[in-house]
Amino acid sequence: MGVGERTRIRTHPERAVPDEAEEILLAGLVAHVGFVVDGQPFVIPMGYHYEAGKLYIHGARGGRLPRTLRDGQPVCVAVTLLDGLVASRHALYHSMNYRGAIAFGRVRPVVGDAQKTAIFDRMTLRYFPGRTMGVDYHPPSAADLKITELLEIEIEELNGKRRTGPPTGPEDAQPDAFGTRGVFPVPDR
Ligand SMILES: Cc1cc2nc3c(=O)[nH]c(=O)nc-3n(C[C@H](O)[C@H](O)[C@H](O)COP(=O)(O)OP(=O)(O)OC[C@H]3O[C@@H](n4cnc5c(N)ncnc54)[C@H](O)[C@@H]3O)c2cc1C
């Protein structure tokens, strides 16, 4: 796992943060999972779990995603954290502050009720720190586990990218220039 030709950042390479990529995967809440079926690309948003070089996604066994993502299928996963909206005195330089990680890997189903339950437990704890299986909620039953496919994505390549700071337009550092500028909080919509 590391940066490769697919994940080498070409545009603004100075924003590459390969050392932060795992941290971004640990902090993110939504993964956009991209895959190709018969030449047609699909991107599906999902909850996920990350640990030790592997991403985990899950879905109803009958759903399209688990049915489509067969053993060994290549996928691309994007996780984004939005940190601010960046306004410039020039149209071209409007931007966003963000941290993003993109991973490429291959899928394999996780089998075995004990292993699936342990991963779901840790996934739930990542979203709800301190929430305890068997105390705060019932563990999944054998029937629950049967109808829920858990897929492991072994990461082959991973990189992170981060933009921080104010706008970088030609007049953004000049207080008396035309227009307004600033970095604004992400609105709650
Ligand atoms: C924040 C978030 C977290 C989610 N977490 C999970 C998860 O952990 N597991 C899980 O199984 N599902 C999750 N979902 C739902 C997931 O996005 C899919 O809707 C679901 O997995 C069914 O996928 P499918 O390909 O079988 O859907 P299908 O109904 O077969 O998809 C058919 C078409 O419906 C449209 N579509 C599907 N999903 C969406 C969507 N979310 N928004 C808009 N259009 C859509 C697309 O055009 C797609 O091609 C999550 C959704 C969100 C937004």
Coordinates of N, CA and C and ligand atoms in Angstrom, one line a residue:
M1 N 0.9 -1.2 0.0 CA 0.0 0.0 0.0 C 0.9 1.2 0.0
G2 N 0.6 2.2 -0.9 CA 1.4 3.4 -0.9 C 1.0 4.1 -2.2
V3 N 1.8 5.2 -2.5 CA 1.5 5.9 -3.7 C 2.0 5.2 -4.9
G4 N 1.2 5.1 -6.0 CA 1.7 4.5 -7.3 C 1.3 5.4 -8.4
E5 N 1.4 4.9 -9.6 CA 1.2 5.7 -10.8 C -0.3 6.2 -10.8
R6 N -1.2 5.3 -10.3 CA -2.7 5.7 -10.4 C -2.9 6.8 -9.3
T7 N -2.2 6.9 -8.3 CA -2.5 7.8 -7.2 C -1.5 9.0 -7.1
R8 N -0.5 9.0 -8.0 CA 0.4 10.2 -8.0 C -0.3 11.4 -8.3
I9 N -0.2 12.5 -7.5 CA -1.0 13.7 -7.6 C -0.2 14.6 -8.6
R10 N -0.9 14.9 -9.7 CA -0.2 15.7 -10.8 C -0.6 17.2 -10.7
T11 N -1.9 17.5 -10.3 CA -2.3 18.8 -10.2 C -2.1 19.3 -8.8
H12 N -1.4 20.4 -8.6 CA -0.9 20.8 -7.3 C -0.3 19.7 -6.5
P13 N 0.8 19.2 -7.0 CA 1.5 18.1 -6.3 C 2.0 18.5 -4.9
E14 N 2.1 19.8 -4.7 CA 2.6 20.3 -3.4 C 1.5 20.0 -2.3
R15 N 0.3 19.7 -2.8 CA -0.8 19.4 -1.8 C -0.9 18.0 -1.5
A16 N -0.1 17.2 -2.0 CA -0.1 15.7 -1.7 C 0.3 15.5 -0.2
V17 N -0.4 14.7 0.5 CA -0.1 14.4 1.9 C -0.2 12.9 2.1
P18 N 0.7 12.1 1.4 CA 0.6 10.7 1.5 C 0.6 10.2 3.0
D19 N 1.3 10.9 3.8 CA 1.4 10.5 5.2 C 0.2 10.7 6.0
E20 N -0.8 11.5 5.5 CA -2.0 11.8 6.2 C -3.2 11.0 5.6
A21 N -2.9 10.2 4.6 CA -4.0 9.5 3.9 C -4.8 8.5 4.8
E22 N -4.0 7.8 5.6 CA -4.7 6.9 6.6 C -5.5 7.6 7.6
E23 N -5.0 8.7 8.1 CA -5.7 9.6 9.1 C -7.0 10.1 8.5
I24 N -7.0 10.4 7.2 CA -8.2 10.9 6.5 C -9.2 9.7 6.4
L25 N -8.8 8.5 6.1 CA -9.7 7.4 6.1 C -10.3 7.1 7.4
L26 N -9.5 7.3 8.5 CA -10.0 7.1 9.8 C -11.0 8.1 10.3
A27 N -10.8 9.3 9.7 CA -11.7 10.4 10.1 C -13.0 10.5 9.3
G28 N -13.0 10.0 8.1 CA -14.1 10.2 7.2 C -15.3 9.4 7.6
L29 N -16.5 9.9 7.0 CA -17.7 9.2 7.4 C -18.4 8.5 6.1
V30 N -18.1 9.1 5.0 CA -18.8 8.6 3.8 C -17.7 8.2 2.7
A31 N -17.8 7.0 2.2 CA -16.9 6.6 1.1 C -17.7 6.6 -0.2
H32 N -17.2 7.2 -1.3 CA -17.8 7.0 -2.6 C -17.0 5.9 -3.3
V33 N -17.7 4.9 -3.6 CA -17.1 3.6 -4.1 C -17.4 3.6 -5.6
G34 N -16.3 3.6 -6.4 CA -16.5 3.6 -7.9 C -16.1 2.2 -8.4
F35 N -16.9 1.7 -9.4 CA -16.6 0.4 -10.0 C -17.2 0.4 -11.4
V36 N -16.8 -0.5 -12.3 CA -17.3 -0.5 -13.6 C -18.0 -1.8 -13.9
V37 N -19.2 -1.7 -14.4 CA -20.0 -2.9 -14.8 C -20.3 -2.9 -16.3
D38 N -19.7 -3.8 -17.1 CA -19.9 -3.8 -18.5 C -19.6 -2.5 -19.2
G39 N -18.5 -1.9 -18.7 CA -18.1 -0.6 -19.3 C -18.8 0.6 -18.8
Q40 N -19.8 0.4 -17.9 CA -20.5 1.5 -17.3 C -19.9 1.8 -15.9
P41 N -19.4 3.1 -15.7 CA -18.9 3.4 -14.4 C -20.1 3.7 -13.4
F42 N -20.0 3.3 -12.2 CA -21.0 3.6 -11.1 C -20.2 4.2 -10.0
V43 N -20.8 5.1 -9.2 CA -20.2 5.6 -8.0 C -21.3 5.6 -7.0
I44 N -21.1 4.9 -5.8 CA -22.2 4.7 -4.8 C -21.6 5.2 -3.5
P45 N -22.3 6.1 -2.8 CA -21.9 6.5 -1.5 C -22.2 5.5 -0.4
M46 N -21.3 5.2 0.5 CA -21.5 4.2 1.5 C -20.9 4.6 2.8
G47 N -21.4 4.0 3.9 CA -20.6 4.0 5.2 C -19.5 3.0 5.0
Y48 N -18.4 3.1 5.8 CA -17.3 2.2 5.7 C -16.5 2.2 7.0
H49 N -15.6 1.2 7.0 CA -14.6 1.1 8.1 C -13.2 1.0 7.5
Y50 N -12.2 1.5 8.2 CA -10.9 1.4 7.7 C -10.0 0.9 8.9
E51 N -9.2 -0.1 8.6 CA -8.1 -0.5 9.6 C -7.1 -1.3 8.8
A52 N -5.8 -1.0 9.2 CA -4.7 -1.8 8.8 C -4.6 -2.1 7.3
G53 N -4.8 -1.0 6.5 CA -4.6 -1.2 5.0 C -5.8 -1.8 4.3
K54 N -6.9 -1.9 5.1 CA -8.1 -2.5 4.4 C -9.3 -1.6 4.7
L55 N -10.2 -1.5 3.7 CA -11.4 -0.8 3.8 C -12.5 -1.9 3.8
Y56 N -13.6 -1.6 4.6 CA -14.7 -2.5 4.7 C -16.0 -1.8 4.3
I57 N -16.8 -2.4 3.4 CA -18.1 -1.8 3.1 C -19.1 -3.0 3.2
H58 N -20.4 -2.6 3.4 CA -21.4 -3.7 3.6 C -22.7 -3.3 3.0
G59 N -23.5 -4.2 2.6 CA -24.8 -4.0 2.1 C -25.6 -5.2 2.1
A60 N -26.9 -5.0 1.8 CA -27.9 -6.1 1.8 C -27.4 -7.1 0.7
R61 N -27.4 -8.4 1.0 CA -26.8 -9.4 0.1 C -27.5 -9.4 -1.3
G62 N -28.8 -9.0 -1.3 CA -29.5 -9.0 -2.6 C -29.2 -7.7 -3.4
G63 N -28.6 -6.7 -2.8 CA -28.4 -5.4 -3.4 C -27.5 -5.5 -4.6
R64 N -27.5 -4.5 -5.5 CA -26.7 -4.5 -6.7 C -25.2 -4.6 -6.4
L65 N -24.8 -3.7 -5.4 CA -23.4 -3.6 -5.1 C -22.7 -4.9 -4.7
P66 N -23.2 -5.6 -3.7 CA -22.6 -6.9 -3.3 C -22.7 -7.9 -4.4
R67 N -23.8 -7.8 -5.2 CA -23.9 -8.8 -6.3 C -22.9 -8.5 -7.4
T68 N -22.6 -7.2 -7.6 CA -21.7 -6.8 -8.7 C -20.3 -6.9 -8.3
L69 N -19.9 -6.6 -7.0 CA -18.5 -6.6 -6.6 C -18.1 -8.0 -6.3
R70 N -17.6 -8.7 -7.3 CA -17.2 -10.1 -7.2 C -15.8 -10.1 -6.6
D71 N -15.4 -11.3 -6.2 CA -14.1 -11.6 -5.7 C -13.0 -11.1 -6.7
G72 N -12.2 -10.2 -6.2 CA -11.1 -9.7 -7.1 C -11.4 -8.5 -7.9
Q73 N -12.7 -8.0 -7.9 CA -13.1 -6.9 -8.7 C -12.3 -5.6 -8.3
P74 N -11.8 -4.9 -9.3 CA -11.1 -3.6 -8.9 C -12.1 -2.5 -8.6
V75 N -11.8 -1.7 -7.5 CA -12.6 -0.6 -7.1 C -11.7 0.6 -6.8
C76 N -12.4 1.8 -6.9 CA -11.7 3.0 -6.5 C -12.6 3.7 -5.4
V77 N -12.0 4.1 -4.3 CA -12.8 4.6 -3.2 C -12.3 6.0 -2.9
A78 N -13.2 7.0 -2.8 CA -12.8 8.4 -2.4 C -13.5 8.7 -1.1
V79 N -12.7 9.3 -0.2 CA -13.2 9.8 1.1 C -12.8 11.3 1.2
T80 N -13.8 12.2 1.5 CA -13.5 13.6 1.5 C -14.0 14.2 2.8
L81 N -13.1 15.1 3.3 CA -13.5 15.9 4.5 C -13.5 17.4 4.0
L82 N -14.6 18.1 4.1 CA -14.6 19.5 3.7 C -14.4 20.4 4.9
D83 N -13.4 21.3 4.7 CA -12.9 22.1 5.8 C -13.3 23.6 5.7
G84 N -13.6 24.1 4.5 CA -13.9 25.5 4.4 C -14.2 25.8 2.9
L85 N -14.9 26.9 2.7 CA -15.2 27.4 1.4 C -14.4 28.7 1.2
V86 N -13.7 28.7 0.1 CA -12.6 29.8 -0.2 C -13.1 30.7 -1.3
A87 N -13.3 32.0 -0.9 CA -13.8 33.0 -1.9 C -12.6 33.9 -2.3
S88 N -12.5 34.2 -3.5 CA -11.4 35.0 -4.1 C -12.0 36.3 -4.7
R89 N -11.1 37.3 -4.9 CA -11.5 38.5 -5.6 C -11.6 38.2 -7.1
H90 N -11.2 37.1 -7.6 CA -11.2 36.7 -9.0 C -12.0 35.4 -9.1
A91 N -12.9 35.3 -10.1 CA -13.8 34.1 -10.3 C -12.9 32.8 -10.3
L92 N -11.8 32.8 -11.0 CA -11.0 31.6 -11.2 C -10.5 31.0 -9.9
Y93 N -10.3 31.9 -8.9 CA -9.6 31.4 -7.7 C -10.5 31.0 -6.6
H94 N -11.8 31.0 -6.8 CA -12.7 30.4 -5.8 C -12.3 28.9 -5.6
S95 N -12.4 28.5 -4.4 CA -11.9 27.1 -4.1 C -12.5 26.5 -2.8
M96 N -12.0 25.4 -2.4 CA -12.5 24.8 -1.1 C -11.2 24.3 -0.4
N97 N -11.3 24.4 0.9 CA -10.3 23.7 1.7 C -10.8 22.3 2.1
Y98 N -10.0 21.3 1.9 CA -10.4 19.9 2.1 C -9.2 19.0 2.4
R99 N -9.6 17.8 2.9 CA -8.7 16.7 3.0 C -9.3 15.6 2.2
G100 N -8.6 14.9 1.3 CA -9.2 13.8 0.6 C -8.2 12.7 0.5
A101 N -8.8 11.5 0.5 CA -7.9 10.3 0.2 C -8.6 9.5 -0.9
I102 N -7.8 9.0 -1.8 CA -8.3 8.1 -2.8 C -7.5 6.8 -2.8
A103 N -8.2 5.7 -2.7 CA -7.6 4.3 -2.7 C -8.1 3.5 -3.8
F104 N -7.2 2.7 -4.3 CA -7.5 1.7 -5.3 C -7.2 0.3 -4.7
G105 N -8.1 -0.6 -5.0 CA -7.9 -1.9 -4.4 C -8.9 -3.0 -5.0
R106 N -8.9 -4.1 -4.4 CA -9.7 -5.2 -4.9 C -10.5 -5.8 -3.8
V107 N -11.7 -6.3 -4.2 CA -12.7 -6.7 -3.2 C -12.6 -8.2 -3.0
R108 N -12.9 -8.5 -1.7 CA -13.1 -10.0 -1.4 C -14.2 -10.0 -0.3
P109 N -15.1 -11.0 -0.3 CA -16.1 -11.1 0.7 C -15.4 -11.6 2.0
V110 N -15.9 -11.0 3.1 CA -15.5 -11.5 4.5 C -16.5 -12.6 4.8
V111 N -15.9 -13.8 5.2 CA -16.8 -14.9 5.6 C -16.5 -15.3 7.1
G112 N -17.5 -15.9 7.7 CA -17.4 -16.3 9.1 C -18.1 -15.3 10.0
D113 N -19.1 -15.8 10.7 CA -19.9 -14.9 11.6 C -19.0 -14.2 12.6
A114 N -18.1 -14.9 13.2 CA -17.3 -14.2 14.3 C -16.5 -13.1 13.7
Q115 N -15.9 -13.3 12.6 CA -15.0 -12.2 12.0 C -15.9 -11.0 11.5
K116 N -17.1 -11.4 10.9 CA -18.0 -10.3 10.5 C -18.4 -9.5 11.7
T117 N -18.8 -10.2 12.7 CA -19.3 -9.5 13.9 C -18.3 -8.6 14.5
A118 N -17.0 -9.0 14.5 CA -15.9 -8.2 15.1 C -15.7 -7.0 14.3
I119 N -15.8 -7.1 13.0 CA -15.5 -5.9 12.1 C -16.7 -5.0 12.2
F120 N -17.9 -5.5 12.2 CA -19.1 -4.6 12.4 C -19.0 -3.9 13.8
D121 N -18.6 -4.6 14.8 CA -18.4 -4.0 16.1 C -17.4 -2.8 16.0
R122 N -16.3 -3.0 15.4 CA -15.3 -1.9 15.3 C -15.7 -0.8 14.4
M123 N -16.5 -1.1 13.4 CA -17.0 -0.1 12.5 C -18.0 0.8 13.3
T124 N -18.9 0.1 14.1 CA -19.9 0.9 14.8 C -19.1 1.8 15.8
L125 N -18.1 1.3 16.4 CA -17.3 2.1 17.4 C -16.6 3.3 16.7
R126 N -16.3 3.1 15.5 CA -15.6 4.3 14.8 C -16.6 5.4 14.6
Y127 N -17.9 5.0 14.3 CA -18.9 6.1 14.1 C -19.5 6.6 15.4
F128 N -19.5 5.7 16.4 CA -20.1 6.0 17.7 C -19.1 5.6 18.8
P129 N -18.1 6.5 19.0 CA -17.1 6.1 20.0 C -17.8 5.7 21.4
G130 N -17.4 4.6 21.9 CA -17.9 4.1 23.2 C -19.2 3.3 23.1
R131 N -19.8 3.2 21.9 CA -21.0 2.5 21.8 C -20.7 1.0 21.8
T132 N -21.3 0.3 22.8 CA -20.8 -1.1 23.1 C -21.8 -2.1 22.6
M133 N -21.4 -3.1 21.8 CA -22.3 -4.2 21.4 C -22.6 -5.0 22.6
G134 N -23.8 -5.4 22.7 CA -24.2 -6.2 23.9 C -24.6 -5.4 25.1
V135 N -24.3 -4.1 25.1 CA -24.7 -3.1 26.1 C -25.7 -2.1 25.6
D136 N -25.2 -1.4 24.5 CA -26.1 -0.3 23.9 C -27.0 -0.9 22.8
Y137 N -26.6 -2.0 22.3 CA -27.5 -2.6 21.2 C -27.2 -4.1 21.1
H138 N -28.2 -4.8 20.6 CA -28.1 -6.3 20.4 C -27.0 -6.6 19.3
P139 N -26.2 -7.6 19.5 CA -25.3 -8.0 18.4 C -26.1 -8.5 17.3
P140 N -25.5 -8.5 16.1 CA -26.3 -9.1 14.9 C -26.5 -10.6 15.1
S141 N -27.7 -11.0 14.7 CA -28.1 -12.4 14.8 C -27.4 -13.1 13.6
A142 N -27.4 -14.5 13.6 CA -26.9 -15.2 12.5 C -27.7 -14.9 11.2
A143 N -29.0 -14.7 11.4 CA -29.9 -14.3 10.3 C -29.5 -12.9 9.7
D144 N -29.2 -11.9 10.6 CA -28.8 -10.6 10.2 C -27.5 -10.7 9.4
L145 N -26.6 -11.5 9.9 CA -25.3 -11.7 9.2 C -25.4 -12.3 7.9
K146 N -26.4 -13.2 7.8 CA -26.6 -13.9 6.5 C -27.1 -13.0 5.4
I147 N -27.9 -12.1 5.8 CA -28.5 -11.2 4.8 C -27.6 -9.9 4.5
T148 N -26.5 -9.8 5.2 CA -25.6 -8.7 5.1 C -24.3 -9.1 4.6
E149 N -23.9 -8.6 3.4 CA -22.6 -9.0 2.8 C -21.6 -7.9 3.3
L150 N -20.5 -8.5 3.8 CA -19.4 -7.6 4.2 C -18.2 -7.8 3.3
L151 N -17.8 -6.7 2.7 CA -16.7 -6.8 1.7 C -15.5 -6.1 2.2
E152 N -14.3 -6.8 2.0 CA -13.0 -6.2 2.4 C -12.3 -5.7 1.1
I153 N -11.8 -4.5 1.1 CA -11.0 -4.0 0.0 C -9.6 -3.9 0.5
E154 N -8.8 -4.7 -0.1 CA -7.4 -4.7 0.2 C -6.8 -3.6 -0.6
I155 N -6.2 -2.6 0.1 CA -5.8 -1.4 -0.6 C -4.4 -1.6 -1.3
E156 N -4.4 -1.3 -2.6 CA -3.1 -1.5 -3.4 C -2.4 -0.2 -3.5
E157 N -3.1 0.9 -3.7 CA -2.5 2.2 -3.7 C -3.4 3.2 -3.0
L158 N -2.7 4.2 -2.3 CA -3.4 5.2 -1.5 C -2.6 6.5 -1.5
N159 N -3.4 7.6 -1.7 CA -2.7 8.9 -1.5 C -3.7 9.8 -0.9
G160 N -3.2 10.9 -0.3 CA -4.0 11.9 0.3 C -3.7 13.3 -0.3
K161 N -4.6 14.2 -0.3 CA -4.4 15.5 -0.8 C -5.1 16.5 0.1
R162 N -4.5 17.6 0.4 CA -5.0 18.6 1.3 C -4.8 20.0 0.8
R163 N -5.9 20.8 0.8 CA -5.8 22.2 0.5 C -6.1 23.0 1.8
T164 N -5.3 23.9 2.1 CA -5.5 24.8 3.3 C -5.3 26.2 2.9
G165 N -5.7 27.1 3.8 CA -5.4 28.5 3.7 C -6.3 29.4 2.9
P166 N -5.9 30.6 2.7 CA -6.7 31.6 2.0 C -6.7 31.5 0.5
P167 N -7.5 32.3 -0.2 CA -7.5 32.3 -1.7 C -6.2 32.7 -2.2
T168 N -5.8 32.3 -3.4 CA -4.5 32.6 -3.9 C -4.6 33.4 -5.2
G169 N -5.7 34.1 -5.4 CA -5.8 35.0 -6.6 C -4.8 36.1 -6.6
P170 N -4.6 36.7 -7.8 CA -3.6 37.7 -8.0 C -3.7 38.9 -7.0
E171 N -5.0 39.3 -6.6 CA -5.2 40.4 -5.8 C -5.7 40.1 -4.4
D172 N -5.7 38.8 -4.0 CA -6.3 38.4 -2.8 C -5.5 38.8 -1.5
A173 N -4.2 39.1 -1.8 CA -3.4 39.6 -0.6 C -3.4 41.1 -0.5
Q174 N -4.1 41.8 -1.4 CA -4.2 43.3 -1.4 C -5.5 43.8 -0.8
P175 N -5.4 44.4 0.4 CA -6.6 44.7 1.1 C -7.5 45.7 0.4
D176 N -6.9 46.6 -0.4 CA -7.7 47.7 -1.1 C -8.2 47.3 -2.5
A177 N -7.9 46.1 -2.9 CA -8.3 45.7 -4.3 C -9.8 45.6 -4.4
F178 N -10.3 45.5 -5.7 CA -11.7 45.3 -5.9 C -12.2 44.0 -5.3
G179 N -13.4 44.0 -4.8 CA -14.1 42.8 -4.4 C -13.8 42.4 -3.0
T180 N -14.3 41.2 -2.7 CA -14.1 40.6 -1.3 C -13.5 39.3 -1.4
R181 N -13.0 38.8 -0.3 CA -12.3 37.5 -0.2 C -12.5 36.9 1.2
G182 N -12.2 35.7 1.3 CA -12.2 35.1 2.7 C -12.4 33.6 2.6
V183 N -12.2 33.0 3.8 CA -12.5 31.5 4.0 C -13.7 31.4 4.9
F184 N -14.7 30.7 4.4 CA -16.0 30.6 5.2 C -16.2 29.2 5.7
P185 N -16.9 29.1 6.8 CA -17.2 27.8 7.3 C -18.1 27.0 6.4
V186 N -18.0 25.7 6.4 CA -18.9 24.9 5.5 C -20.4 25.1 6.1
P187 N -21.3 25.5 5.2 CA -22.7 25.7 5.7 C -23.4 24.4 6.0
D188 N -24.2 24.5 7.0 CA -25.0 23.4 7.4 C -26.3 23.4 6.6
R189 N -26.4 22.5 5.6 CA -27.5 22.6 4.7 C -28.4 21.4 4.9
Ligands
LIG1 C1 -24.2 8.6 3.5 C2 -24.7 7.3 2.9 C3 -24.2 6.1 3.5 C4 -24.7 4.9 3.0 N1 -24.2 3.7 3.5 C5 -24.6 2.5 2.9 C6 -24.0 1.3 3.4 O1 -23.1 1.3 4.3 N2 -24.4 0.2 2.8 C7 -25.3 0.2 1.8 O2 -25.7 -0.9 1.3 N3 -25.9 1.3 1.3 C8 -25.5 2.5 1.9 N4 -26.0 3.6 1.4 C9 -27.0 3.5 0.3 C10 -26.2 3.3 -1.0 O3 -25.8 4.6 -1.5 C11 -27.1 2.7 -2.1 O4 -28.3 3.4 -2.3 C12 -27.4 1.3 -1.8 O5 -26.3 0.5 -1.4 C13 -28.1 0.5 -2.9 O6 -27.1 0.5 -3.9 P1 -27.5 -0.3 -5.3 O7 -26.4 -0.1 -6.3 O8 -27.9 -1.7 -5.0 O9 -28.8 0.5 -5.7 P2 -29.7 0.5 -6.9 O10 -31.0 0.9 -6.4 O11 -29.5 -0.8 -7.7 O12 -29.1 1.7 -7.8 C14 -29.7 2.0 -9.0 C15 -29.4 3.5 -9.2 O13 -30.0 4.2 -8.2 C16 -29.3 5.4 -8.0 N5 -28.9 5.4 -6.6 C17 -28.4 4.4 -5.8 N6 -28.1 4.8 -4.6 C18 -28.2 6.1 -4.6 C19 -28.0 7.2 -3.6 N7 -27.5 6.9 -2.4 N8 -28.3 8.4 -4.0 C20 -28.8 8.7 -5.2 N9 -29.0 7.8 -6.1 C21 -28.8 6.5 -5.9 C22 -28.1 5.3 -8.9 O14 -28.4 6.0 -10.1 C23 -28.0 3.9 -9.2 O15 -27.3 3.6 -10.4 C24 -25.6 4.9 1.9 C25 -26.0 6.1 1.3 C26 -25.5 7.3 1.8 C27 -25.9 8.5 1.1

